[in-house]
GROMACS .gro file of C-alpha atoms in nm:
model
  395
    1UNK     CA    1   0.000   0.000   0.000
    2UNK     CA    2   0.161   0.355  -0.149
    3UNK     CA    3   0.177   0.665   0.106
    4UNK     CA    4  -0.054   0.827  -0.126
    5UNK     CA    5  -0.351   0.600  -0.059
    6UNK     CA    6  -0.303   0.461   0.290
    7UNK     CA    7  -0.557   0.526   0.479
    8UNK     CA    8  -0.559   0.836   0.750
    9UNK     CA    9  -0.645   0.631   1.041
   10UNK     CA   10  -0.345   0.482   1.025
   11UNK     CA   11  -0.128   0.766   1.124
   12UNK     CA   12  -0.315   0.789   1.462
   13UNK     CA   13  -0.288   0.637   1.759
   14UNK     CA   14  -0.518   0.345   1.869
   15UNK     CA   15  -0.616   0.253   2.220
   16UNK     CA   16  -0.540  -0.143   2.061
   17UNK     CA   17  -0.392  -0.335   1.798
   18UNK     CA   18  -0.803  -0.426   1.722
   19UNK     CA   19  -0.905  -0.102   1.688
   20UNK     CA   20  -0.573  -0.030   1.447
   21UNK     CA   21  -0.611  -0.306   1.236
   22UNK     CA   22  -1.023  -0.236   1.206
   23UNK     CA   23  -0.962   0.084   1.064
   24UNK     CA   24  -0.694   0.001   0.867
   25UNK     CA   25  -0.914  -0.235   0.680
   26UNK     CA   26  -1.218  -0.003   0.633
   27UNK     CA   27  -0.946   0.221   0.487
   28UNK     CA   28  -0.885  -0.012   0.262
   29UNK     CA   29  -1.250  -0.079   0.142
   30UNK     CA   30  -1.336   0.235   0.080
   31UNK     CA   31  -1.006   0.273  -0.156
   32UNK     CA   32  -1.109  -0.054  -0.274
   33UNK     CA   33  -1.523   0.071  -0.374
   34UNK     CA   34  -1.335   0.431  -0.487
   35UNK     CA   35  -1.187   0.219  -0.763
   36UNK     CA   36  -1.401  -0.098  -0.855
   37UNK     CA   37  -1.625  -0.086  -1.168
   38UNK     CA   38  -1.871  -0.195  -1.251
   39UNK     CA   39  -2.146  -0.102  -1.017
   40UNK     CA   40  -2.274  -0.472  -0.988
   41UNK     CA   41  -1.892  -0.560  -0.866
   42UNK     CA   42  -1.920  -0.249  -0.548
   43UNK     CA   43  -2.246  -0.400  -0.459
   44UNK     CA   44  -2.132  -0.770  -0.459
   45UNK     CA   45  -1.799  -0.660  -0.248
   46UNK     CA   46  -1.998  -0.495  -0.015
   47UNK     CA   47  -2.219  -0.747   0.041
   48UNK     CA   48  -1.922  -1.026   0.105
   49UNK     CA   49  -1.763  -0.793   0.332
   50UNK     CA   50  -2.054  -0.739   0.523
   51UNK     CA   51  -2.097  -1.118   0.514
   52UNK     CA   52  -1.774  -1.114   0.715
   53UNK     CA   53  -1.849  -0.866   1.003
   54UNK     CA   54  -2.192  -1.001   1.051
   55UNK     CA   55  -2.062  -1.355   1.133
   56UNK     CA   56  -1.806  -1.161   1.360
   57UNK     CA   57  -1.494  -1.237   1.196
   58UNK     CA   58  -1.204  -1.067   1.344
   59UNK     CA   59  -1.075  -0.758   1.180
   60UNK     CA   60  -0.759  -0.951   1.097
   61UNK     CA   61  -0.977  -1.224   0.895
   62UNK     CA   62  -1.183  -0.872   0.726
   63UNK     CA   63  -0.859  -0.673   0.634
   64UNK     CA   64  -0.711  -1.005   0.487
   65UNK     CA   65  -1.057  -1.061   0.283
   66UNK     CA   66  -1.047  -0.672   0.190
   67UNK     CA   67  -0.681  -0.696   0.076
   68UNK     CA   68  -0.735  -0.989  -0.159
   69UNK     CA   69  -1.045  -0.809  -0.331
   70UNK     CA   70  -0.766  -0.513  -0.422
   71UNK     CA   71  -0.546  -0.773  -0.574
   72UNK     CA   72  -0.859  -0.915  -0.722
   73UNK     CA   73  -0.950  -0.602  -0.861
   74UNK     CA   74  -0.655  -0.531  -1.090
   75UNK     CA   75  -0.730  -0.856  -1.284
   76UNK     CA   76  -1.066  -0.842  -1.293
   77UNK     CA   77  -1.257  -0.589  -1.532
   78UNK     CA   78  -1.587  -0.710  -1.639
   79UNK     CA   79  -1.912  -0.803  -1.374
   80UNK     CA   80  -1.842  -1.090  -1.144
   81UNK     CA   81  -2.125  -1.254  -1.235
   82UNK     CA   82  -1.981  -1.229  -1.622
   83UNK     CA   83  -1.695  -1.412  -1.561
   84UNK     CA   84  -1.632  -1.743  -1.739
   85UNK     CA   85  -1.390  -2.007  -1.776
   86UNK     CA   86  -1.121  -1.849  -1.968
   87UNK     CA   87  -1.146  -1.544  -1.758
   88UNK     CA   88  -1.077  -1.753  -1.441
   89UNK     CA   89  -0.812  -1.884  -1.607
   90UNK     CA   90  -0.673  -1.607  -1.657
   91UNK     CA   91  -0.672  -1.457  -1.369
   92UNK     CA   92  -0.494  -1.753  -1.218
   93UNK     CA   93  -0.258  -1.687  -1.411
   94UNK     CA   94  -0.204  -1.339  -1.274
   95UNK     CA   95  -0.182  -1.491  -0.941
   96UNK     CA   96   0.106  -1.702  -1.003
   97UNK     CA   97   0.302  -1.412  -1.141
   98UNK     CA   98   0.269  -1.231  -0.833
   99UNK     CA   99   0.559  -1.211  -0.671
  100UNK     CA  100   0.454  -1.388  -0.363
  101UNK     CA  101   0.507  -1.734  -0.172
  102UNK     CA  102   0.327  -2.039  -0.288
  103UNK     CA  103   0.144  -2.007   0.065
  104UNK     CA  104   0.005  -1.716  -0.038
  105UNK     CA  105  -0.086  -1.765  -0.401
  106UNK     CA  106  -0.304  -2.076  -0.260
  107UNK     CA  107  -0.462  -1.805  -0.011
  108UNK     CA  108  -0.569  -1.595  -0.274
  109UNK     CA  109  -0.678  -1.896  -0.495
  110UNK     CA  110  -0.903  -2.016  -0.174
  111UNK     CA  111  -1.032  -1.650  -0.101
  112UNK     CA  112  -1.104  -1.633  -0.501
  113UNK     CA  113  -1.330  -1.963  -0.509
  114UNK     CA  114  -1.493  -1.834  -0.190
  115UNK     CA  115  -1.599  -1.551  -0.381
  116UNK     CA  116  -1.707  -1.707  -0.662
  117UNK     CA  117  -1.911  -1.929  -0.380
  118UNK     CA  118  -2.059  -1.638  -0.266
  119UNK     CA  119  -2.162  -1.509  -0.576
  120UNK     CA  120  -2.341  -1.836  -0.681
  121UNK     CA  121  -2.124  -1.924  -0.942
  122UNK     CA  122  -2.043  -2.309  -0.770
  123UNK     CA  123  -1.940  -2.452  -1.123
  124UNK     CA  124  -1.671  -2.200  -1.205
  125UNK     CA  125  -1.538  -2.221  -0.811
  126UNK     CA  126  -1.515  -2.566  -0.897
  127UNK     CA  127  -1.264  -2.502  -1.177
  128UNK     CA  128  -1.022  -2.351  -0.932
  129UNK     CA  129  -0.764  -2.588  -0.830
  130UNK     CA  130  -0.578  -2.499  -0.491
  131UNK     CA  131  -0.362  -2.792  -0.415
  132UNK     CA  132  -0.394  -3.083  -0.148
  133UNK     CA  133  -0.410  -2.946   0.148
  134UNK     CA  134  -0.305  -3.210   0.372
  135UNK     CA  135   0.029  -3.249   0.150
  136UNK     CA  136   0.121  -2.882   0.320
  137UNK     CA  137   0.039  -2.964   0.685
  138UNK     CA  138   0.427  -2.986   0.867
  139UNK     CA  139   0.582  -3.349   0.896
  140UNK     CA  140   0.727  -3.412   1.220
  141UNK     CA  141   1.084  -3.307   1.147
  142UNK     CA  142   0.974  -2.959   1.078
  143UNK     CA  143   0.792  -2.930   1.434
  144UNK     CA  144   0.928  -2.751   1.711
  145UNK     CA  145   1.021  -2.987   1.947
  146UNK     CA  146   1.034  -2.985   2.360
  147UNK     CA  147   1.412  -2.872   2.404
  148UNK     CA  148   1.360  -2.623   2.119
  149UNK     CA  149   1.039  -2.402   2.316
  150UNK     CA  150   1.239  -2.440   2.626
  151UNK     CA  151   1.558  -2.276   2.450
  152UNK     CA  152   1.341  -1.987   2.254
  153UNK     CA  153   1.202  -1.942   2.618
  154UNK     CA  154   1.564  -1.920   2.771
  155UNK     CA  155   1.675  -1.684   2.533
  156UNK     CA  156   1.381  -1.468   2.567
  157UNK     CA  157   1.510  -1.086   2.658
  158UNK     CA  158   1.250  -1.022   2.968
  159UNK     CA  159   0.951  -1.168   3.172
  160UNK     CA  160   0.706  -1.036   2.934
  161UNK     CA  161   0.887  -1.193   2.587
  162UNK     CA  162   0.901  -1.550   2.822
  163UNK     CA  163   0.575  -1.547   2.936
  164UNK     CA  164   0.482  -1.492   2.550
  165UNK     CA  165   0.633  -1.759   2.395
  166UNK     CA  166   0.555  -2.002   2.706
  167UNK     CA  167   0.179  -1.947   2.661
  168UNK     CA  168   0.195  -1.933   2.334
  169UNK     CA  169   0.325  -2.255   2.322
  170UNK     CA  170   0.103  -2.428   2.576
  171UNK     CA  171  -0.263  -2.263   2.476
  172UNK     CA  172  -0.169  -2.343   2.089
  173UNK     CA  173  -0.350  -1.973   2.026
  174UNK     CA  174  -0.336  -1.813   1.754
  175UNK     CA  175  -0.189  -1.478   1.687
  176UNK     CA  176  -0.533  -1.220   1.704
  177UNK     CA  177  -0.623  -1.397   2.029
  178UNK     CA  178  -0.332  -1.427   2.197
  179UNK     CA  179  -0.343  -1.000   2.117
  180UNK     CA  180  -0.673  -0.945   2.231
  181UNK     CA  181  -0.575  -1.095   2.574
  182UNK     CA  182  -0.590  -0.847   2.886
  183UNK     CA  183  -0.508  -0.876   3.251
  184UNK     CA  184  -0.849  -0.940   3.369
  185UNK     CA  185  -0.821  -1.229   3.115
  186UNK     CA  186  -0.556  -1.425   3.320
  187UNK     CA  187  -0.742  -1.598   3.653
  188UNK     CA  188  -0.525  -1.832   3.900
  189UNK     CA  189  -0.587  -2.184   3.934
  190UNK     CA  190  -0.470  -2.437   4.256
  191UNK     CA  191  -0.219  -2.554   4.012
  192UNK     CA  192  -0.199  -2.280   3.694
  193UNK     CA  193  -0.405  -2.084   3.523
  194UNK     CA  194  -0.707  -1.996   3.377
  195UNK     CA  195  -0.671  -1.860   3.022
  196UNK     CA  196  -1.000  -1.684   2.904
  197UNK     CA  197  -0.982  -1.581   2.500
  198UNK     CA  198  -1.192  -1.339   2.426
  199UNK     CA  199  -1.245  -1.378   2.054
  200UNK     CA  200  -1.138  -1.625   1.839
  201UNK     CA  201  -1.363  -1.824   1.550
  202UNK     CA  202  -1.560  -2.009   1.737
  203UNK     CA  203  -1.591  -1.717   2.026
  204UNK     CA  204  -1.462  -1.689   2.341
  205UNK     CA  205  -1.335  -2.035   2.528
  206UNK     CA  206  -1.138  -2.077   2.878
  207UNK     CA  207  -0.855  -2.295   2.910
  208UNK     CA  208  -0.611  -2.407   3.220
  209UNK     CA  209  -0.250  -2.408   3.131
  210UNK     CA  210  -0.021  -2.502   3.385
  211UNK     CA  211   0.336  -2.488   3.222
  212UNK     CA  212   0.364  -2.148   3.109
  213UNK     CA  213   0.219  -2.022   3.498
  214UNK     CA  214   0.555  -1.977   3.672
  215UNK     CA  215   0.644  -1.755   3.315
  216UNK     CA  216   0.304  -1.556   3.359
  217UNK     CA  217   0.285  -1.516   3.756
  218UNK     CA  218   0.653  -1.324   3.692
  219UNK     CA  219   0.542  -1.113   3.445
  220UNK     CA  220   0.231  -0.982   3.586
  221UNK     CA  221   0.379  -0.881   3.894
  222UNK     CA  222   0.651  -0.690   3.692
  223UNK     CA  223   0.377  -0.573   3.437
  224UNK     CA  224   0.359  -0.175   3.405
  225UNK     CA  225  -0.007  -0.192   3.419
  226UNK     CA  226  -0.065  -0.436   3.639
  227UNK     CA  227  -0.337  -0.260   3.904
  228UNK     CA  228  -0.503  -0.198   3.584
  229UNK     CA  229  -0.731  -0.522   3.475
  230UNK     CA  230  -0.868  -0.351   3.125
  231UNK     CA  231  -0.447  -0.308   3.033
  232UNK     CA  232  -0.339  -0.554   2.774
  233UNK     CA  233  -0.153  -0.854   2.914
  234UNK     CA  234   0.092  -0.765   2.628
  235UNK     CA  235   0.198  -0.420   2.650
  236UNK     CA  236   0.484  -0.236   2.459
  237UNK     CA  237   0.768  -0.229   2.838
  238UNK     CA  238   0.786   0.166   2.764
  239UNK     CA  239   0.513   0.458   2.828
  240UNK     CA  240   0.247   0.451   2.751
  241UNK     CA  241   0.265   0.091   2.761
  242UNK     CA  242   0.039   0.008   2.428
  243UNK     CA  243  -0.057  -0.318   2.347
  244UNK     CA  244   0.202  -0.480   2.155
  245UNK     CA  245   0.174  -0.478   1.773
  246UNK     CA  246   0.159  -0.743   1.506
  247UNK     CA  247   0.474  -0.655   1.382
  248UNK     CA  248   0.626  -0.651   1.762
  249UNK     CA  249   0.496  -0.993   1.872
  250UNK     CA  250   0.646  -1.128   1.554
  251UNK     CA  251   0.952  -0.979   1.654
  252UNK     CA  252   0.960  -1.124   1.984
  253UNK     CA  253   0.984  -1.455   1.844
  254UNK     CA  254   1.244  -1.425   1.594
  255UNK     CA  255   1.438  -1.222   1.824
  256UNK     CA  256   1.460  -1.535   2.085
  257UNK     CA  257   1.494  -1.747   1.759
  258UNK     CA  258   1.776  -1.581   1.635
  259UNK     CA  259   1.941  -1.607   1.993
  260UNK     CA  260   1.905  -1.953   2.017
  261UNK     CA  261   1.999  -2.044   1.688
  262UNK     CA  262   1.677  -2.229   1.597
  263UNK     CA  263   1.657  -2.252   1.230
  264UNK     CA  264   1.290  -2.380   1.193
  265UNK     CA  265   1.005  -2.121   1.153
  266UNK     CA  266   0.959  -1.953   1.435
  267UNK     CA  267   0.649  -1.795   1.391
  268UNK     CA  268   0.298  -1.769   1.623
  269UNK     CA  269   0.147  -2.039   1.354
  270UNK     CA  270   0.501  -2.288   1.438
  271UNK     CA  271   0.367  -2.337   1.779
  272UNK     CA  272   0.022  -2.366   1.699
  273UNK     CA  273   0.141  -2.630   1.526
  274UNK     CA  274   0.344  -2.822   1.742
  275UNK     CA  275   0.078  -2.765   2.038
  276UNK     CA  276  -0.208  -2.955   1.811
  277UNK     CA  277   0.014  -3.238   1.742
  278UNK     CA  278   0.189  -3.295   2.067
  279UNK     CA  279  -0.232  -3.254   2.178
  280UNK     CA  280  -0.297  -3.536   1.951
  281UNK     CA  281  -0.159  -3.797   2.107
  282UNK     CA  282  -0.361  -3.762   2.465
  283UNK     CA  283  -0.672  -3.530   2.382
  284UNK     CA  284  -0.983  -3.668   2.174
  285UNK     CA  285  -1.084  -3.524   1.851
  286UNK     CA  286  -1.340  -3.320   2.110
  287UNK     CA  287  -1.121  -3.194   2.269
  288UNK     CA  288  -0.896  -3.053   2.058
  289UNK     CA  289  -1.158  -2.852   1.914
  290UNK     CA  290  -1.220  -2.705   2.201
  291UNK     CA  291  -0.929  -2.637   2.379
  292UNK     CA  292  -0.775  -2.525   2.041
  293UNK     CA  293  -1.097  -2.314   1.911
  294UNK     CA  294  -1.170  -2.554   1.618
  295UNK     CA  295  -1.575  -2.533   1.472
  296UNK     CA  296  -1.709  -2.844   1.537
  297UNK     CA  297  -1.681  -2.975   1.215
  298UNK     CA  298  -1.356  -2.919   1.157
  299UNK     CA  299  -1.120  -3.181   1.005
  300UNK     CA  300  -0.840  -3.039   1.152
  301UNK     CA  301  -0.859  -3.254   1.464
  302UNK     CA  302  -0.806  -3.579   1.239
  303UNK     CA  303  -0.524  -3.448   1.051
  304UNK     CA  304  -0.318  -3.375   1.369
  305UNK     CA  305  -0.434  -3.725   1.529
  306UNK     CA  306  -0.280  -3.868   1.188
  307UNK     CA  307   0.008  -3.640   1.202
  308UNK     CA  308   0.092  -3.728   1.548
  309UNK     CA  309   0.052  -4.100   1.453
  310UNK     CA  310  -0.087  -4.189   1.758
  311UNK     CA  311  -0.175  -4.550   1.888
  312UNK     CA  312  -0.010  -4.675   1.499
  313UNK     CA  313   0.321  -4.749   1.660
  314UNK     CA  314   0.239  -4.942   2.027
  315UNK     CA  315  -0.009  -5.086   1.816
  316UNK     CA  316   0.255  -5.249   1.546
  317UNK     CA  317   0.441  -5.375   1.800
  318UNK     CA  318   0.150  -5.470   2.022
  319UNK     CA  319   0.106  -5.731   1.721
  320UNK     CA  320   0.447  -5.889   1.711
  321UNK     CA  321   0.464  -5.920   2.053
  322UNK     CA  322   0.641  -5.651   2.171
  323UNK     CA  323   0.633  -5.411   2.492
  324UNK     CA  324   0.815  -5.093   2.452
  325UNK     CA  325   0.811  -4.793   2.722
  326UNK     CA  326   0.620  -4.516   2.647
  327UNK     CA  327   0.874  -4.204   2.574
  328UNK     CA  328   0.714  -3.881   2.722
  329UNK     CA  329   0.840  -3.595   2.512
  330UNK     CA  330   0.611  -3.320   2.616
  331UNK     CA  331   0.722  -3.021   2.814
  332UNK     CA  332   0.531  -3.074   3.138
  333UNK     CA  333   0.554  -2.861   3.480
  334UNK     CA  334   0.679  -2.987   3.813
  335UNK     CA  335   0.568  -2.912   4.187
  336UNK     CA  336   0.786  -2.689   4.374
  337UNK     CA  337   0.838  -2.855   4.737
  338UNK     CA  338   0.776  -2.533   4.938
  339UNK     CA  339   0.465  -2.344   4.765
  340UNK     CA  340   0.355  -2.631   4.590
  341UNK     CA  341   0.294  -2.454   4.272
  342UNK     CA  342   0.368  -2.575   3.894
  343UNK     CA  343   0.684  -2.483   3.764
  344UNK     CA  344   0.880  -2.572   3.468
  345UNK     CA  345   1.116  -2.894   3.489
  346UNK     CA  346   1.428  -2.707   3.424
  347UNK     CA  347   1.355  -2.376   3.638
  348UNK     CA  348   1.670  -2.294   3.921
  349UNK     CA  349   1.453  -2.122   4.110
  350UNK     CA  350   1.044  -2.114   4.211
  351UNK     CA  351   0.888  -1.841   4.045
  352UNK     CA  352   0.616  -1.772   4.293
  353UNK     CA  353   0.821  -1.816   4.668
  354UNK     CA  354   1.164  -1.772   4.535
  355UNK     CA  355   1.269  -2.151   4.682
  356UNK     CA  356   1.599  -2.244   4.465
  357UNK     CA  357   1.587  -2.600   4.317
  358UNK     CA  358   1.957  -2.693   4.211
  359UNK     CA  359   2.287  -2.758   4.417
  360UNK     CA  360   2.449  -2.485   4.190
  361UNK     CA  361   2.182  -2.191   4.263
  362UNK     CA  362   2.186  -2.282   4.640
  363UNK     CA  363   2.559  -2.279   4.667
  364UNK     CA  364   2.525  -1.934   4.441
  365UNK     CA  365   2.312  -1.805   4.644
  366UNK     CA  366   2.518  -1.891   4.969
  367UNK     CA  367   2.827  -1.727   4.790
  368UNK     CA  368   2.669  -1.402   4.690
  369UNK     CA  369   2.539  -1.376   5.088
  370UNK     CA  370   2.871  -1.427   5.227
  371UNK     CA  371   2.994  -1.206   4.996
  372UNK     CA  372   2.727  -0.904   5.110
  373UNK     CA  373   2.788  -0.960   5.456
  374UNK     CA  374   3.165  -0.975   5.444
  375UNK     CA  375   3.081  -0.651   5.303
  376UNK     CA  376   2.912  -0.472   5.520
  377UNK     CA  377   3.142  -0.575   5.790
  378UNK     CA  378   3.436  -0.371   5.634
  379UNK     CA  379   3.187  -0.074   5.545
  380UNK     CA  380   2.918  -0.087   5.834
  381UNK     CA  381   2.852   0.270   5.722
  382UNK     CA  382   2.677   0.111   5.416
  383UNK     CA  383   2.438  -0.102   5.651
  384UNK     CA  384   2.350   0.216   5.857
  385UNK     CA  385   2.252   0.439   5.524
  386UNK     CA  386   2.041   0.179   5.338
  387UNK     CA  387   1.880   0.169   5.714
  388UNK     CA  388   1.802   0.491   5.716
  389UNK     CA  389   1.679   0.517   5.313
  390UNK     CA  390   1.453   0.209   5.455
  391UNK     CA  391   1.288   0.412   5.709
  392UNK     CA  392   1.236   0.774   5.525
  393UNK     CA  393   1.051   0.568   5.248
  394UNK     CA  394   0.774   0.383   5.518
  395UNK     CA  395   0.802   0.753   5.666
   0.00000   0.00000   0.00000
């Protein structure tokens, strides 16, 4: 999109990413109506739009629809309901000799039939070929795996970025509700807790997560808004504190991904990804849709469950006779021995009491106390002023 026709809202300032991306798109429809002929083609746009926010599709899902009608629109130049066979053709064509991914050239092919759908013309959506899909879902190998989150979350900059990718990982969200998360979203649980997204396709749904607590607990007590429940739960870490961007969150990941010289996609769809499958192998097909925000008749359930191949091996060997222990490769919590919370397997230290859990961070600890007090024994001075700083502030 050119300076010239971007819209104005854009330049403002928005009190969320929602809000942002909402205008930005109705920006974009308006340039898009400004510049569509025929009359019958405004009408029919408007109408699929509208379509769109009626359902209550997310302004994400509207500015993607609205931003494939543009590209649409440079190809096609008669009535929709004109088009035929050849014309299809060639505007497939013009697709594939845009320069984008083959990801995206599928999207547009998908977004095309669905408006051909839309518009009633089911024999010419036919015609449109957009690939297997199944073929594209991510083997195994490409996956993140368990020691690969937990080294993305070790190289995370802050409590906020760790808390990110930790949830991230264990709800399986995806990227606009993971956004539209705010502090009075987050509830705490015996053991973890609650999750409650407000939006998403299927509306709002609650989850527990219990890995990615310890990571949350330390970043909302360090969170700039945090006596504020309506502040987002992620917020730019300087005033005024914003909710974090698209762009940002992105950035968040291939920041730690870059750190910890992961190679793989690291991107908020890599650990939706690797959530669903690593789901597949304990959850029903039920469950999955739910906890992952799946209609009810989505396939997607299946294709993970076939992904994950689950029950195919210990079933093969069942057969020939064979007993094999099960290998647990998911990234599950512990209980901490003092406060009894969840905490990750490899934390050094509680992240709600404090307790240390390794030889190393006790002895550490032990060292850095000596240390302090040896201190103040040759400077008692020191001892006396902090003291005295102590009492002027309860003053």
């Amino acid at each position: 999109m050119s300076d010239k026709t971007k819209p104005n809202e854009e330049k403002r300032l928005y009190d969320s990413e929602e809000e942002r991306v909402r205008a930005s798109a109705d920006g974009l429809f308006k340039d898009l109506i400004a510049s569509t002929t025929p009359e019958s083609n405004v009408k029919l746009y408007t109408r699929y739009i509208n379509s769109y926010k009626i359902s209550g599709s997310s302004p994400y899902t509207i500015r993607n629809h609205v931003t494939a009608l543009r590209t649409f629109g440079q190809f096609i130049i008669k009535p929709v309901n004109e088009l035929n066979y050849e014309d299809i053709e060639e505007i497939l064509i013009s697709i594939e000799g845009l320069d984008l991914s083959a990801t995206s050239k599928k999207v547009y092919k998908v977004r095309l039939k669905t408006l051909l759908k839309f518009a009633n013309m089911d024999e010419l959506a036919k015609s449109i070929k957009t690939g297997n899909r199944r073929s594209q879902t991510k083997l195994p190998d490409d996956l993140l795996t368990r020691d690969e989150i937990s080294t993305l979350i070790d190289n995370a900059l802050n409590p906020r970025d760790k808390a990110l990718i930790s949830l991230l990982y264990e709800s399986g969200a995806r990227l606009s509700e993971m956004l539209s998360l705010k502090l009075k979203h987050v509830e705490p649980h015996e053991k973890g807790m609650y999750i409650q997204f407000p939006q998403g396709k299927t509306g709002a749904r609650r989850i527990l997560v219990v890995f990615s607590s310890m990571y949350l607990n330390q970043w909302l007590t360090t969170h700039p808004e945090r006596n504020n429940r309506e502040a987002f739960l992620w917020c730019q870490l300087r005033p005024p504190h914003a909710q974090l961007s698209v762009s940002s969150f992105r950035s968040v990941l291939k920041t730690a991904g870059r750190r910890a010289g992961i190679k793989k996609p690291v991107n908020p769809h890599a650990f939706r990804h690797a959530q669903a499958t690593e789901l597949a192998r304990d959850f029903t097909e039920q469950q999955m849709k739910q906890y992952l925000g799946w209609v009810p008749d989505s396939n997607m359930a299946s294709v993970y469950v076939h992904l994950s191949g689950r029950d195919m091996e210990a079933a093969v060997l069942a057969k020939n006779g064979i007993e094999i222990e099960k290998r647990d490769t998911r990234l599950k919590a512990e209980e901490c021995p003092r406060c009894h919370k969840m905490i990750p397997p490899d934390a050094m230290f509680c992240g709600f009491c404090g307790l240390p859990l390794t030889t190393d961070t006790v002895s550490t600890n032990e060292q850095t106390i000596d240390a302090i007090l040896e201190k103040l024994k040759q400077h008692p001075e020191l001892l006396l002023s902090a003291l005295s700083a102590t009492k002027q502030s309860n003053e």
